């Protein structure tokens, strides 16, 4: 049946994509791997839930058969939650269909019944709008749409898996740092910090503010001063705190991508031409070694 | 001898992009570079080839502007490069790009591993690896933070949102790697000099019989500007600047 076919390994994103389909006046069919995952989606408002039944625990391994199923079903869009598993599955399905795909869209809508997507290029410096025609694939990040609600029934769907890739083991991710994506306030250190022990200046400011400590990619990946979970940017944490204060961060595009949804951006840097000031609500041009301790003291009052 | 193919992209340096007041984009000052994460992928390919006792072929699809990439790429330890020099490359979408790369790989002998970075620093679409896998009907492993090769078996550790997932696959396969897979050392002078003598195969999309008509149509490109207050305290004593900032933050209700 025509309509939007949906997959996400996260139930919340699946419900949000159903919300998108509903708002567009389209039928919504959600696919899930296995009965248990399907059960978790019974209140997501879909017209039907397909519980995929096959020989692999890896949803990505069903790409070829999902592509064939979408053609047979007369699907108009395969909309997938933008998580690592989802992106992999979506791009492989797009490959088997040899069709258009828009990844990690900023927005997606039907405009005169044409699927129109906006996405970011160059680490967020540029926005591109594109129109996809024919059966297409999109990946949609969390939080783009209001989740739909309403009960739906489950139908089993036997699919053939590519069993060439198999799981050896899974291990929990040991997070050394905090989950910055949920932080209310973030103090971020950049490469203008000279020595690892000077992180104390940032920690003192963070303590006064009740903020978490974050950093740029180079601080985590080149200098290894903070765990990788702490770095903010397009390939790291994307955050939306009420307050973000940077110290010694130049503000490369990839970093700014990670803070664009911050409510208030404050920058402290010695270089008045640093791009971070263009992205900031407030800034102080000055030596962080002078400014930050004074700021910490002033905030104590 | 087993061949490891590593795909890379020549992109404009995003740091050089200027956004005009009317949100149009000025690329005139932008220089090219090998996409940042591709440099890590190239090094991963060199290491994988060593484990396989094989060779490394770099593969790139771009316009005539991508030519300078060859020397840089070849100095990073690959044995040869394939360059699909195609004016239409600048308009190609993810589907067309993958078709060209897959068609070029089909022309190579004894391919046992294809490595791509997870995404390119311009589009960051993260489609190329999985699409190539689909077009060649090869197994695919993405989000790879660690690779181990023993005999013909590849063990990859995938970094997912909720877990680290170790998977196993027999080669040939396509792997998309994260930048953390390995560092990307800056090539030494000797490697740079040797790069000029390495073989390059140059082809057009037509030679590969690939139609590049895009499946998606770009209707608008514009710069993104954050709407921020841009109140910068850059005059007076440091203490005064700090006091001004604190007053502003109190007014905003965030401290």
mmCIF file of C-alpha atoms in Angstrom, chain A residues 12 18 70 76 81 105 113 117-118 147 172 174 180 197 203 240 253 261 266 277:
data_model
loop_
_atom_site.group_PDB
_atom_site.id
_atom_site.type_symbol
_atom_site.label_atom_id
_atom_site.label_comp_id
_atom_site.label_asym_id
_atom_site.label_seq_id
_atom_site.Cartn_x
_atom_site.Cartn_y
_atom_site.Cartn_z
ATOM 1 C CA UNK A 12 10.550 7.647 20.324
ATOM 2 C CA UNK A 18 4.653 8.666 12.322
ATOM 3 C CA UNK A 70 9.108 -1.376 -0.370
ATOM 4 C CA UNK A 76 6.469 6.397 -1.573
ATOM 5 C CA UNK A 81 15.509 7.558 12.378
ATOM 6 C CA UNK A 105 17.519 16.392 7.410
ATOM 7 C CA UNK A 113 3.079 16.819 -2.990
ATOM 8 C CA UNK A 117 14.229 18.410 2.418
ATOM 9 C CA UNK A 118 16.643 20.906 3.914
ATOM 10 C CA UNK A 147 5.137 11.957 18.261
ATOM 11 C CA UNK A 172 28.017 -1.264 26.998
ATOM 12 C CA UNK A 174 31.726 3.078 29.154
ATOM 13 C CA UNK A 180 26.459 16.910 27.513
ATOM 14 C CA UNK A 197 46.474 21.469 34.744
ATOM 15 C CA UNK A 203 36.419 23.520 36.453
ATOM 16 C CA UNK A 240 21.287 22.594 23.626
ATOM 17 C CA UNK A 253 32.359 25.612 11.867
ATOM 18 C CA UNK A 261 20.742 25.222 19.523
ATOM 19 C CA UNK A 266 29.046 33.403 25.558
ATOM 20 C CA UNK A 277 32.293 35.887 18.394
#
